[in-house]
Coordinates of N, CA and C and ligand atoms in Angstrom, one line a residue:
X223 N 88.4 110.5 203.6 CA 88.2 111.9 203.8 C 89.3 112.5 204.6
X224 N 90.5 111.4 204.8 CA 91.1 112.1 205.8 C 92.5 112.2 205.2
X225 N 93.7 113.5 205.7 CA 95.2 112.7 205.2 C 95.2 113.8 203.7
X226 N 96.2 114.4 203.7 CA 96.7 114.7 202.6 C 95.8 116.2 201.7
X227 N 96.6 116.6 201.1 CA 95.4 117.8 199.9 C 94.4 117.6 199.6
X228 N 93.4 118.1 199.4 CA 92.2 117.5 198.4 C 92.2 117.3 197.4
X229 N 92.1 116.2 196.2 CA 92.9 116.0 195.0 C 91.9 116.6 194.1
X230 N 92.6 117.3 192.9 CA 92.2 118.3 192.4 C 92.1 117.9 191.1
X231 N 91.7 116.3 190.7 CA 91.9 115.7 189.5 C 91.4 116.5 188.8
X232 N 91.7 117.0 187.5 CA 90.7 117.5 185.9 C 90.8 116.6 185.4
X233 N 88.9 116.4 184.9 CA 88.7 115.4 184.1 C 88.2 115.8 182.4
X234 N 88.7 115.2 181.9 CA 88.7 115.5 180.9 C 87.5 115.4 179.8
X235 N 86.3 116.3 179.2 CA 85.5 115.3 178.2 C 85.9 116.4 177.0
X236 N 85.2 115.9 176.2 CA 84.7 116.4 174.4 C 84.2 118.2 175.1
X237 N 83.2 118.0 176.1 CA 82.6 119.4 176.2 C 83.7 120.8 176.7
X238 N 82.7 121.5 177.5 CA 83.5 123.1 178.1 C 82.5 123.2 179.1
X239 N 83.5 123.2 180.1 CA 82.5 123.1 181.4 C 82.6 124.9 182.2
X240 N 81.5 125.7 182.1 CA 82.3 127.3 182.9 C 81.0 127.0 184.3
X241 N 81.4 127.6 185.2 CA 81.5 127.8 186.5 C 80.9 129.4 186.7
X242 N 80.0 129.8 187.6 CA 79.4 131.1 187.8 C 79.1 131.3 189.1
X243 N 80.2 131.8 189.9 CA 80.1 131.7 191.3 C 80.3 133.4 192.1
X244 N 79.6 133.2 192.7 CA 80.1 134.8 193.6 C 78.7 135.1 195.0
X245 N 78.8 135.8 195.3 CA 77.5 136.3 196.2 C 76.4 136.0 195.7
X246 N 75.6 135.9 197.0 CA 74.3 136.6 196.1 C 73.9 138.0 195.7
X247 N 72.7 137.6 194.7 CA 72.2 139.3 193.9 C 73.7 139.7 193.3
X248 N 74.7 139.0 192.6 CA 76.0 139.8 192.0 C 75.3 139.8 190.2
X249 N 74.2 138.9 190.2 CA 74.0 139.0 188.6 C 74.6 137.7 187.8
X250 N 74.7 136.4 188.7 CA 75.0 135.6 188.1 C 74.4 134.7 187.1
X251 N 73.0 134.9 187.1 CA 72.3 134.3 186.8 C 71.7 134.9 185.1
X252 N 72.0 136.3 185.1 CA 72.2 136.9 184.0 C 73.1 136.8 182.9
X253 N 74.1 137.0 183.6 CA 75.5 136.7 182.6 C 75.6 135.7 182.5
X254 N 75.1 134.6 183.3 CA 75.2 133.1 182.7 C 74.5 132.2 180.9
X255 N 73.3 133.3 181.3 CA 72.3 133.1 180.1 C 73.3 134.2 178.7
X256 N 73.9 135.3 179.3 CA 74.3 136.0 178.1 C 75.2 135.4 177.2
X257 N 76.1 134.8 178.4 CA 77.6 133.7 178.0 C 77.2 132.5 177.0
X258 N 76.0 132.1 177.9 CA 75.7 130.7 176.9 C 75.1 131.4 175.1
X259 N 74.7 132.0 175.4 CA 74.0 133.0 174.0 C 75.2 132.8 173.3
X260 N 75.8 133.7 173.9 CA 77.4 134.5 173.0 C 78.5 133.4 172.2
X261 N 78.8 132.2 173.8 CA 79.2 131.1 173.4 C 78.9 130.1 172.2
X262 N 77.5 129.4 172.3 CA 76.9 128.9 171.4 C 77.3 129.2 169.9
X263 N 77.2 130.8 169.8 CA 76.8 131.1 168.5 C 78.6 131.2 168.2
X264 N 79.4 131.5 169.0 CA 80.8 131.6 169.0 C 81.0 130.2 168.4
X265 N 81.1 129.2 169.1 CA 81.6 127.7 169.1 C 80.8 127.2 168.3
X266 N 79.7 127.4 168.0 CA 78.9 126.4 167.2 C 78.2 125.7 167.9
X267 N 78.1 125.3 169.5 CA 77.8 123.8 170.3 C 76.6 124.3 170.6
X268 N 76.1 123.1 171.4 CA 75.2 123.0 171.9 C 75.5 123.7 173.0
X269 N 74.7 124.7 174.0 CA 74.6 125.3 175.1 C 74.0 124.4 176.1
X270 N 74.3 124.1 177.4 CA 73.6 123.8 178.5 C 73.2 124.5 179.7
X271 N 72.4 125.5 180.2 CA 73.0 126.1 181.1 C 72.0 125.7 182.5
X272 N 72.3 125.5 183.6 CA 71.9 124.7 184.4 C 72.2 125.7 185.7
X273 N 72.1 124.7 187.0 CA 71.9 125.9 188.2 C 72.2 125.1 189.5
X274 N 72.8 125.4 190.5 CA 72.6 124.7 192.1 C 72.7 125.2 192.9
X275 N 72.0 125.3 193.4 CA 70.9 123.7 193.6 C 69.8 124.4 193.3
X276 N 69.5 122.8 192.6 CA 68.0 122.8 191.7 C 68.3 122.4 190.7
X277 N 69.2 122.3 189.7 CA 69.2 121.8 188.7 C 68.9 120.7 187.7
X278 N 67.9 119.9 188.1 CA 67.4 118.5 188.7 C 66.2 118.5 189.2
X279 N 65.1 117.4 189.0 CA 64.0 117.6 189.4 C 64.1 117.0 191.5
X280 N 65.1 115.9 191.1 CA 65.5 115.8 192.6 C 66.2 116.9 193.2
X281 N 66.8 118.2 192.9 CA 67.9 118.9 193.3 C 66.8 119.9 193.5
X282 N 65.6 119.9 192.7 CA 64.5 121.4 193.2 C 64.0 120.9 194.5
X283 N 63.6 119.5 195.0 CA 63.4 119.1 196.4 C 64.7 119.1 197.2
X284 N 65.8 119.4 197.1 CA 66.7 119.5 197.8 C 67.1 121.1 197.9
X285 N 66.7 121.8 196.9 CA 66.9 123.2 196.7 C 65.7 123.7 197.9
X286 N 64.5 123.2 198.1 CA 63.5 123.7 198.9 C 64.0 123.5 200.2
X287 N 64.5 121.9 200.4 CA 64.6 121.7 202.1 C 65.9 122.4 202.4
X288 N 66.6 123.1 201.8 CA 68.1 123.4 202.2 C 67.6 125.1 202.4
X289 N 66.8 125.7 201.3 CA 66.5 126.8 201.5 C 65.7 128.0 202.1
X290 N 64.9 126.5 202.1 CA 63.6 127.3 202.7 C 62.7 126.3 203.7
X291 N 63.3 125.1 204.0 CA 62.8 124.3 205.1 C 63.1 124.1 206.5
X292 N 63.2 123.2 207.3 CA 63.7 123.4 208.7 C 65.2 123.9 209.2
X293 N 65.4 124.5 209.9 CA 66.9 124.8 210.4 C 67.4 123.8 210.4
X294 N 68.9 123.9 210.0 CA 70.0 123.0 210.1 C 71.0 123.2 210.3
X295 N 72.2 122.2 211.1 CA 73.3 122.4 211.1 C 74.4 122.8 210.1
X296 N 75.2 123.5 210.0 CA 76.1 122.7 209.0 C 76.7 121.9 208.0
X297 N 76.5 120.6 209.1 CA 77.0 119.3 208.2 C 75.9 119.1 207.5
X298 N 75.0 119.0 208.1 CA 73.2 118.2 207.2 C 73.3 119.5 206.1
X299 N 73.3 120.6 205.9 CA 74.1 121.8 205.3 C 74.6 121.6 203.9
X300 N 75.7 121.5 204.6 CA 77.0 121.0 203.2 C 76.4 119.2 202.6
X301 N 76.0 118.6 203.2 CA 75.6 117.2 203.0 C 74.0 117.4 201.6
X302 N 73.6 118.5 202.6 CA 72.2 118.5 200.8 C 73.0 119.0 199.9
X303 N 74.1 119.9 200.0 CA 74.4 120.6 198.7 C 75.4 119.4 198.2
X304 N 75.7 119.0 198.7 CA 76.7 117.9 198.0 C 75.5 117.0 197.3
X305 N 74.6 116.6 198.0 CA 73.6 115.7 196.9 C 73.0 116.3 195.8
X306 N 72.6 117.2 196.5 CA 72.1 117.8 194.6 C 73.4 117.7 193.6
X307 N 74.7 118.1 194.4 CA 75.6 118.4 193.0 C 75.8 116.9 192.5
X308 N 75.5 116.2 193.6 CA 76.1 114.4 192.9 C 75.2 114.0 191.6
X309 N 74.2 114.3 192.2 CA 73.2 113.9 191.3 C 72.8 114.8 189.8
X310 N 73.1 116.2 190.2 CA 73.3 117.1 188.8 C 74.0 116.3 188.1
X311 N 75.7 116.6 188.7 CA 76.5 115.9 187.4 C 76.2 114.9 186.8
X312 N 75.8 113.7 187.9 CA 75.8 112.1 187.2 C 74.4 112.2 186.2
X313 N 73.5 113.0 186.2 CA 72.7 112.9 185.4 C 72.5 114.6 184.5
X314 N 73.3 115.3 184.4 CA 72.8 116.0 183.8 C 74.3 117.2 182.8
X315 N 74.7 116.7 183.7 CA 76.3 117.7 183.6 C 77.2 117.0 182.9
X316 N 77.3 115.8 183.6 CA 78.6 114.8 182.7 C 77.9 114.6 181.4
X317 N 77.1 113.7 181.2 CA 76.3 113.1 180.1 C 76.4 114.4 178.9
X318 N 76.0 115.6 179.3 CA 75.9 116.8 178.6 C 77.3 117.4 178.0
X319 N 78.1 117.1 178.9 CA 79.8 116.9 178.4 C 80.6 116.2 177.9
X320 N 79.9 115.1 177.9 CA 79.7 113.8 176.8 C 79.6 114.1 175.7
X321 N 78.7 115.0 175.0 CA 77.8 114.7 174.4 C 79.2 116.1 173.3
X322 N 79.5 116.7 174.0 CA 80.5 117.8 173.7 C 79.8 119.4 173.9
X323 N 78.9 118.9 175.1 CA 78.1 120.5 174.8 C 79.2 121.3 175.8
X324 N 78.7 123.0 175.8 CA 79.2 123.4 176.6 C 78.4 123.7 177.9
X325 N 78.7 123.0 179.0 CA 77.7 123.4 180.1 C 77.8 124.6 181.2
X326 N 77.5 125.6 181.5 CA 77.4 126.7 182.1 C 76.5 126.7 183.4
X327 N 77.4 126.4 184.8 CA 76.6 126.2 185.8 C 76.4 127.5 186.4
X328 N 75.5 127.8 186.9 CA 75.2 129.3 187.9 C 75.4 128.5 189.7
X329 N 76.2 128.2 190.1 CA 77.0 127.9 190.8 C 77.5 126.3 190.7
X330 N 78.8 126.2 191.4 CA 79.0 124.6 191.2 C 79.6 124.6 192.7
X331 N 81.1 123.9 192.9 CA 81.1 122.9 194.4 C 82.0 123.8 195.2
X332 N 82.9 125.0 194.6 CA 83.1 126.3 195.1 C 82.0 127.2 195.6
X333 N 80.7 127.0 195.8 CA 80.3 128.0 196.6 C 79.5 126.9 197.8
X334 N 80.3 125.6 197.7 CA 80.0 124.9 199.0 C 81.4 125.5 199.6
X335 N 82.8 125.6 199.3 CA 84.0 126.1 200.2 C 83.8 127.2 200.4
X336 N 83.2 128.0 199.5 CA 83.2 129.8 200.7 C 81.9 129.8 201.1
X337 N 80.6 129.2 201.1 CA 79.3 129.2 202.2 C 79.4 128.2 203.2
X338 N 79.9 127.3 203.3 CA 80.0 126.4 204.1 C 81.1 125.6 205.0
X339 N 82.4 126.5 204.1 CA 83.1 126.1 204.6 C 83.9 127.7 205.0
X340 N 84.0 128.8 204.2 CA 84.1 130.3 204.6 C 83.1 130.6 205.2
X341 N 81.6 130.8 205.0 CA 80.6 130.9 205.9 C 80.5 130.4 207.3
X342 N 80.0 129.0 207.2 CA 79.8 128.6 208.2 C 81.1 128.0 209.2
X343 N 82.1 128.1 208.3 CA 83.1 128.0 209.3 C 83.6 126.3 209.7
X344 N 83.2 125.7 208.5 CA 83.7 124.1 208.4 C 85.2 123.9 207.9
X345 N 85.2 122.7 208.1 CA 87.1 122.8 207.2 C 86.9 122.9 205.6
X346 N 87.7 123.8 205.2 CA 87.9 124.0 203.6 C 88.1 122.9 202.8
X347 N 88.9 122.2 203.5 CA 89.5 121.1 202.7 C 88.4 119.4 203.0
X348 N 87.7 119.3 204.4 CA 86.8 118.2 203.9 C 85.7 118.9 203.1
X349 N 85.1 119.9 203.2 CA 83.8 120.5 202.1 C 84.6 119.9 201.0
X350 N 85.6 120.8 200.7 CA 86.0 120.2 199.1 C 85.9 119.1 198.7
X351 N 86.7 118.0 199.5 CA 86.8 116.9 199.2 C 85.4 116.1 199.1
X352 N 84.7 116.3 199.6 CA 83.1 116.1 200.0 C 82.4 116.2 198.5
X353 N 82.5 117.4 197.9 CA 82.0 117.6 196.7 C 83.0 117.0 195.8
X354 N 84.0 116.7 195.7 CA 84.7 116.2 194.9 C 84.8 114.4 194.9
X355 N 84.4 114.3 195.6 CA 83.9 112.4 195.8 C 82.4 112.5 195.2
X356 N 81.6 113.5 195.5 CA 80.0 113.8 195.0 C 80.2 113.9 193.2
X357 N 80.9 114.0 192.7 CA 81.3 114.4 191.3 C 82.3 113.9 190.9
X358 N 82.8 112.5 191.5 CA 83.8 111.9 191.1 C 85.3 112.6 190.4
X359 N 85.3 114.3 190.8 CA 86.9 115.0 190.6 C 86.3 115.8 189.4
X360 N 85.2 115.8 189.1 CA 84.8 116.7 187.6 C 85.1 118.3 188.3
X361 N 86.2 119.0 188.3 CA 86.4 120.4 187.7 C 85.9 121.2 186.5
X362 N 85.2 122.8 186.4 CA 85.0 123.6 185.5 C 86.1 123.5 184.7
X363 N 86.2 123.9 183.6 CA 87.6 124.4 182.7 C 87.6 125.9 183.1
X364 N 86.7 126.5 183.1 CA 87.1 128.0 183.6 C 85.7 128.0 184.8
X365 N 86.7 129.2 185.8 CA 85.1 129.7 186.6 C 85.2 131.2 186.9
X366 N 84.2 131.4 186.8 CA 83.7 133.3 186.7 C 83.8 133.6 188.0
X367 N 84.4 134.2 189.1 CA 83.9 134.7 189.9 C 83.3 136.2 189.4
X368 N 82.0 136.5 189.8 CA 81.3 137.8 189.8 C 81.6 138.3 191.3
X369 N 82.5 139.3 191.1 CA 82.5 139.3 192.7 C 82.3 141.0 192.6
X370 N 81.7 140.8 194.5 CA 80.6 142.2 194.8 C 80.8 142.0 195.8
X371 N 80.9 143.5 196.3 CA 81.2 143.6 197.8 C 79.7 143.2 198.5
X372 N 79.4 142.8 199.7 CA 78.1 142.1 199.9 C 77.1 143.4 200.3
X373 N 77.3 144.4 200.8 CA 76.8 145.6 201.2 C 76.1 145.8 199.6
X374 N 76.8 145.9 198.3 CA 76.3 146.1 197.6 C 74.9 145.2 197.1
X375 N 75.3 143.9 197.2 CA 74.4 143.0 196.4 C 73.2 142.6 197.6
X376 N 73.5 142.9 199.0 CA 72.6 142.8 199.4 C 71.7 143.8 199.3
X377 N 71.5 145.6 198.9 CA 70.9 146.2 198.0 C 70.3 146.0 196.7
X378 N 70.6 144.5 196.0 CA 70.5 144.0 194.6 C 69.2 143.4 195.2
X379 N 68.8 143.0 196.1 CA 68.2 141.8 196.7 C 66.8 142.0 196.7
X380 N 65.9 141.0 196.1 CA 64.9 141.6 196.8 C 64.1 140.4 196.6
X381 N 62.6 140.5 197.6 CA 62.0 139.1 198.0 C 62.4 138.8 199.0
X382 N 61.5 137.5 199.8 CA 61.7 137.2 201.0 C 63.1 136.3 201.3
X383 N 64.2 137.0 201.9 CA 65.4 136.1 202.3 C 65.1 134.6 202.5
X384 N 66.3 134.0 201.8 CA 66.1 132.1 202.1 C 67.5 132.3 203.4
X385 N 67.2 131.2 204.0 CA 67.9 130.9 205.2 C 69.4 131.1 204.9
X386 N 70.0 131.1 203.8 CA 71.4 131.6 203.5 C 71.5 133.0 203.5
X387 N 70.6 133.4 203.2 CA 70.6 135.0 202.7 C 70.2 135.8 204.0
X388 N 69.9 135.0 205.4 CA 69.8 135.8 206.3 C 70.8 135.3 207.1
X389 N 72.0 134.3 206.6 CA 73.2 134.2 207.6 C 73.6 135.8 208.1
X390 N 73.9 136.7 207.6 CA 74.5 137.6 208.5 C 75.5 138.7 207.7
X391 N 76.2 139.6 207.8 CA 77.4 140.2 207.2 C 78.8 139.7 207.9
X392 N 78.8 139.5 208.6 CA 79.8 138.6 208.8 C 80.5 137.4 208.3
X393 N 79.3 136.6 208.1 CA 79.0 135.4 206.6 C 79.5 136.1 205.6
X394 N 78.5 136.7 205.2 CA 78.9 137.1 203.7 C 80.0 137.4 203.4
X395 N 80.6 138.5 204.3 CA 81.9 138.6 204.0 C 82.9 137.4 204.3
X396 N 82.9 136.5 204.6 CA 83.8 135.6 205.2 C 83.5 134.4 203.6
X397 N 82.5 134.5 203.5 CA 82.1 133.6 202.2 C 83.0 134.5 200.6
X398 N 83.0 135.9 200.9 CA 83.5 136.5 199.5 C 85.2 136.2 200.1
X399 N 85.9 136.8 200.7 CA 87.4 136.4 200.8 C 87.2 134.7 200.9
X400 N 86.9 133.9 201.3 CA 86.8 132.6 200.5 C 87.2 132.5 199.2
X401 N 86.7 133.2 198.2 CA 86.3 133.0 197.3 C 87.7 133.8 196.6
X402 N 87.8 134.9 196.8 CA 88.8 135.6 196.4 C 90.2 134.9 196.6
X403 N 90.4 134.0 198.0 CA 91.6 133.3 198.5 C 91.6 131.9 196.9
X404 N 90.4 131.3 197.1 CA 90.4 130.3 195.9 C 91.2 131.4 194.6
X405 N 90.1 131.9 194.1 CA 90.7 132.4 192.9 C 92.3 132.6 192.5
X406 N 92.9 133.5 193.6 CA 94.6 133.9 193.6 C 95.2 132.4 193.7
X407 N 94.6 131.0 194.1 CA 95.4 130.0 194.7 C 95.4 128.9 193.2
X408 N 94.4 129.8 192.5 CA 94.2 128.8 191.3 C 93.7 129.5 189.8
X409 N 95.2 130.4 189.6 CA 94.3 131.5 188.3 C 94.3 130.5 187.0
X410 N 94.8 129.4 186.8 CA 94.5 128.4 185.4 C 92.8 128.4 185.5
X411 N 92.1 128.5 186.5 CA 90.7 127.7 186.6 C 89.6 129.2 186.7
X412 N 90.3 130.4 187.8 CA 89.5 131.3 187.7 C 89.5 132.5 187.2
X413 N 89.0 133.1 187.1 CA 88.4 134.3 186.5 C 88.2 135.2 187.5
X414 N 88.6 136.2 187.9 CA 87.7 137.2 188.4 C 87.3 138.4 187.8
X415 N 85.8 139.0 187.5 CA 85.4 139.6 186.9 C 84.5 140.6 188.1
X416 N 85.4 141.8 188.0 CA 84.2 142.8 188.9 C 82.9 143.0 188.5
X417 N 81.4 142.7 189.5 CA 80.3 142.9 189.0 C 79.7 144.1 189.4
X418 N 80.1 144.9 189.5 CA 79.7 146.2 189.7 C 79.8 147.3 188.0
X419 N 78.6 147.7 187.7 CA 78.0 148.1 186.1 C 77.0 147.9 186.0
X420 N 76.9 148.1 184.8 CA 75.5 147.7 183.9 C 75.8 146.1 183.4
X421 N 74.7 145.4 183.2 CA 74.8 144.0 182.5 C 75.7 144.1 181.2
X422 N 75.6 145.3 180.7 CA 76.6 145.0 179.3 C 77.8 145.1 179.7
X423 N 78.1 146.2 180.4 CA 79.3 146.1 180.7 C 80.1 144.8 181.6
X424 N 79.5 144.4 182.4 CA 80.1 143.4 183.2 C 79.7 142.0 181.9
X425 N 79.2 141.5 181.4 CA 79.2 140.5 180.1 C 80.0 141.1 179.1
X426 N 80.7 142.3 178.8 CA 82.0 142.7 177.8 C 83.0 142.0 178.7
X427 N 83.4 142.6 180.1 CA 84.0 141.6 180.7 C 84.1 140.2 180.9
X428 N 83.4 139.8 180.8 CA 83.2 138.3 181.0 C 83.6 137.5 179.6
X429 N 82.9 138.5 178.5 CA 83.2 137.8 177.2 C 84.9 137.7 176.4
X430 N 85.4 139.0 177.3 CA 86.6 139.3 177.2 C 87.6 138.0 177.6
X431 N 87.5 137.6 178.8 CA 88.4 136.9 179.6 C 87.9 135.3 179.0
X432 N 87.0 135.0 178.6 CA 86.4 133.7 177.7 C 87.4 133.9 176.6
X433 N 86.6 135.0 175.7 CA 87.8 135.0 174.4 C 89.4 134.7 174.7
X434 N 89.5 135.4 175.2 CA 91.0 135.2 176.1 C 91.7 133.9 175.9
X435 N 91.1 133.0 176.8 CA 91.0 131.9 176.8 C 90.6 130.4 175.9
X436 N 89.6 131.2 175.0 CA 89.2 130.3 174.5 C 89.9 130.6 172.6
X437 N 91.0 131.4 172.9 CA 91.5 131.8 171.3 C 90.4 132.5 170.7
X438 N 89.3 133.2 170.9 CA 88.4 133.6 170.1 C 88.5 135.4 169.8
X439 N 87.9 135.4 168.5 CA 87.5 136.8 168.4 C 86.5 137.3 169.0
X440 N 86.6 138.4 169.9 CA 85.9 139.2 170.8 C 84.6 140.0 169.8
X441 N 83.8 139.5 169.5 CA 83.4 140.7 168.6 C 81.6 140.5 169.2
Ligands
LIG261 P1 71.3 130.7 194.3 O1 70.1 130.1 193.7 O2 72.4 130.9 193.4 O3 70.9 132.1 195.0 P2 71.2 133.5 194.4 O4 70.5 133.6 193.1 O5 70.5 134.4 195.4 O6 72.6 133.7 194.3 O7 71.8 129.9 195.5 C1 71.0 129.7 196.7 C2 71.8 129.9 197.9 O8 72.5 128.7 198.2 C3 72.9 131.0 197.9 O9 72.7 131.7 199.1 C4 74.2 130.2 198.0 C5 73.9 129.0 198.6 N1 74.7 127.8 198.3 C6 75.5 127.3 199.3 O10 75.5 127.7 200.4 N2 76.3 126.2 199.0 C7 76.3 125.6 197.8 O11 77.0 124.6 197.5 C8 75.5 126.2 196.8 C9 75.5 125.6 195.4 C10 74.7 127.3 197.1

């Protein structure tokens, strides 16, 4: 974990791996289900669309203690979210990418480097590496940042805050430039898409920058 860049292997399967990262309440979780719709019927494949943490019946017990169980540090922090992603991929993400589907996560190992490592203020580069030994180097082919100024999405919000959601505005903000610094340091991989609109409007965008990329007609 120590010495040198984080290595940034792409691995390669049969499938189409997208990525759906940004704040919370930005509407990720919407446009993730519209995309898989749109895609599917676009490509022909099988859709997978999945979630983290939780995506996994072990990752929903890790989704509770991380979210809404006892206080924690940090490390113990970044350490559950690395387990659920280990165990997503090795049982639900790879195999599914195998298989040639396309899988569509509503966050992946980029919102452990701007929550945990922009948030909480750990090193960028061991979080990454952290998740990328947890998923043996599996990178998205594309990732969506939905990005929203936090003032706004924390008006999107509603129900009782989980222990991320009451880190702070200082967090939050420190977690979105995170995210924004990734994106400009790696435009082959991301996407940024303003989530501020209506759901059609921000999924025209979204479908746009896919077509884009994926040679398709926009229609
Ligand atoms: P999520 O279910 O996506 O919440 P929301 O729908 O409100 O966006 O994610 C739960 C919280 O977990 C969210 O505040 C972001 C946080 N999180 C991390 O801090 N690190 C991670 O690696 C992941 C996947 C999520």
């Amino acid at each position: 974990m120590s010495g040198g860049p984080a290595r940034v292997a792409r691995v390669s399967t049969p499938g189409y791996f997208v990525s759906f990262e940004g704040g919370d309440g930005g509407g990720k979780t919407t446009q993730a289900r519209l995309l898989g719709e749109w895609l599917g019927a676009a490509l022909g494949r099988e859709v997978v669309l999945t979630r983290e943490p939780g995506g996994t019946e072990l990752g929903a017990e890790l989704r509770r203690a991380v979210l809404h169980g006892q206080d924690m540090g940090p490390r113990a922090e970044a350490l559950l979210y690395a387990a659920d992603r280990a165990h997503h991929v090795a049982s639900l993400v790879r195999p599914a990418l195998e298989r040639g589907a396309v899988v569509i996560t509503d966050r992946y190992l980029d919102s452990s480097v701007a929550y945990q490592a922009g948030g909480r203020q750990l090193s960028e580069d061991e979080v990454e590496r952290l998740s990328l030994w947890a998923v043996e180097g599996l990178l998205p082919d594309v990732t969506i940042l939905l990005d929203v100024d936090p003032a706004t999405s924390a008006a999107r919000m509603t129900g009782d805050p989980d222990r991320l959601e009451r880190a702070g505005d200082a967090f939050h903000r420190r977690t979105r430039e995170a995210y924004l610094r990734r994106a400009e340091a790696d435009p082959g991989r991301w996407v940024v898409v303003d989530a501020v609109g209506t759901v059609d409007e921000v999924h025209a965008r979204v479908r746009a920058a896919l077509a884009g990329r994926l040679g398709l007609v926009d229609r």
